[in-house]
């Protein structure tokens, strides 16, 4: 589901995931809503996955629209690792 190098964005609620998806899919390719990976725990059961090369654009678009990302994780060496 999450490929090597992909980034997973975690949000507070399904509503925020849907809002982020609408914003991002309107501007970028490669954005997908996925079930929350089992390794991650969050109140929301969904997350957004995207290629790492879109990180700066994703952060910028969501900041402009006041949709906060709670955590960003990247799959590295087969494991999801929290990004700073």
mmCIF file of C-alpha atoms in Angstrom, residues 4-69:
data_model
loop_
_atom_site.group_PDB
_atom_site.id
_atom_site.type_symbol
_atom_site.label_atom_id
_atom_site.label_comp_id
_atom_site.label_asym_id
_atom_site.label_seq_id
_atom_site.Cartn_x
_atom_site.Cartn_y
_atom_site.Cartn_z
ATOM 1 C CA UNK A 4 9.368 2.828 -0.521
ATOM 2 C CA UNK A 5 9.967 6.586 -0.352
ATOM 3 C CA UNK A 6 6.274 7.517 -0.172
ATOM 4 C CA UNK A 7 5.091 9.940 2.481
ATOM 5 C CA UNK A 8 1.980 9.473 4.623
ATOM 6 C CA UNK A 9 0.256 12.566 6.028
ATOM 7 C CA UNK A 10 -1.821 12.142 9.187
ATOM 8 C CA UNK A 11 -4.680 14.494 10.105
ATOM 9 C CA UNK A 12 -6.983 14.936 13.127
ATOM 10 C CA UNK A 13 -10.174 13.820 11.399
ATOM 11 C CA UNK A 14 -11.692 12.231 8.318
ATOM 12 C CA UNK A 15 -13.141 15.658 7.495
ATOM 13 C CA UNK A 16 -9.629 17.139 7.330
ATOM 14 C CA UNK A 17 -8.408 14.217 5.208
ATOM 15 C CA UNK A 18 -11.234 14.841 2.727
ATOM 16 C CA UNK A 19 -10.564 18.583 2.679
ATOM 17 C CA UNK A 20 -6.830 18.001 2.120
ATOM 18 C CA UNK A 21 -7.566 15.490 -0.639
ATOM 19 C CA UNK A 22 -9.776 17.998 -2.469
ATOM 20 C CA UNK A 23 -7.131 20.731 -2.249
ATOM 21 C CA UNK A 24 -4.236 18.497 -3.264
ATOM 22 C CA UNK A 25 -5.908 16.526 -6.050
ATOM 23 C CA UNK A 26 -6.926 19.788 -7.672
ATOM 24 C CA UNK A 27 -3.281 20.847 -7.902
ATOM 25 C CA UNK A 28 -1.084 17.723 -7.887
ATOM 26 C CA UNK A 29 -0.874 14.212 -9.332
ATOM 27 C CA UNK A 30 -0.132 11.136 -7.192
ATOM 28 C CA UNK A 31 -2.266 11.994 -4.157
ATOM 29 C CA UNK A 32 -4.184 9.043 -2.664
ATOM 30 C CA UNK A 33 -6.378 8.588 0.391
ATOM 31 C CA UNK A 34 -5.466 5.334 2.135
ATOM 32 C CA UNK A 35 -6.496 3.476 5.281
ATOM 33 C CA UNK A 36 -4.254 4.419 8.190
ATOM 34 C CA UNK A 37 -1.247 2.071 8.149
ATOM 35 C CA UNK A 38 -1.304 -0.332 11.094
ATOM 36 C CA UNK A 39 2.093 0.871 12.308
ATOM 37 C CA UNK A 40 0.607 4.309 12.958
ATOM 38 C CA UNK A 41 -2.007 5.076 15.538
ATOM 39 C CA UNK A 42 -4.337 8.000 15.136
ATOM 40 C CA UNK A 43 -7.930 8.881 15.892
ATOM 41 C CA UNK A 44 -8.672 9.131 12.188
ATOM 42 C CA UNK A 45 -8.730 5.870 10.233
ATOM 43 C CA UNK A 46 -7.544 7.458 6.992
ATOM 44 C CA UNK A 47 -4.418 9.230 5.743
ATOM 45 C CA UNK A 48 -3.038 10.717 2.537
ATOM 46 C CA UNK A 49 -0.145 9.130 0.672
ATOM 47 C CA UNK A 50 2.012 10.932 -1.876
ATOM 48 C CA UNK A 51 5.451 10.719 -3.526
ATOM 49 C CA UNK A 52 8.280 12.370 -1.573
ATOM 50 C CA UNK A 53 9.060 14.827 -4.369
ATOM 51 C CA UNK A 54 5.718 16.551 -3.642
ATOM 52 C CA UNK A 55 6.451 17.247 0.046
ATOM 53 C CA UNK A 56 7.199 20.976 -0.264
ATOM 54 C CA UNK A 57 4.175 21.549 -2.494
ATOM 55 C CA UNK A 58 1.846 19.542 -0.225
ATOM 56 C CA UNK A 59 2.969 21.437 2.885
ATOM 57 C CA UNK A 60 2.613 24.784 1.131
ATOM 58 C CA UNK A 61 -0.846 24.133 -0.310
ATOM 59 C CA UNK A 62 -2.235 22.870 2.988
ATOM 60 C CA UNK A 63 -0.703 25.724 5.008
ATOM 61 C CA UNK A 64 -2.259 28.249 2.611
ATOM 62 C CA UNK A 65 -5.684 26.683 3.182
ATOM 63 C CA UNK A 66 -5.223 26.224 6.962
ATOM 64 C CA UNK A 67 -5.410 22.415 6.911
ATOM 65 C CA UNK A 68 -2.830 21.282 9.465
ATOM 66 C CA UNK A 69 -0.925 18.044 9.036
#
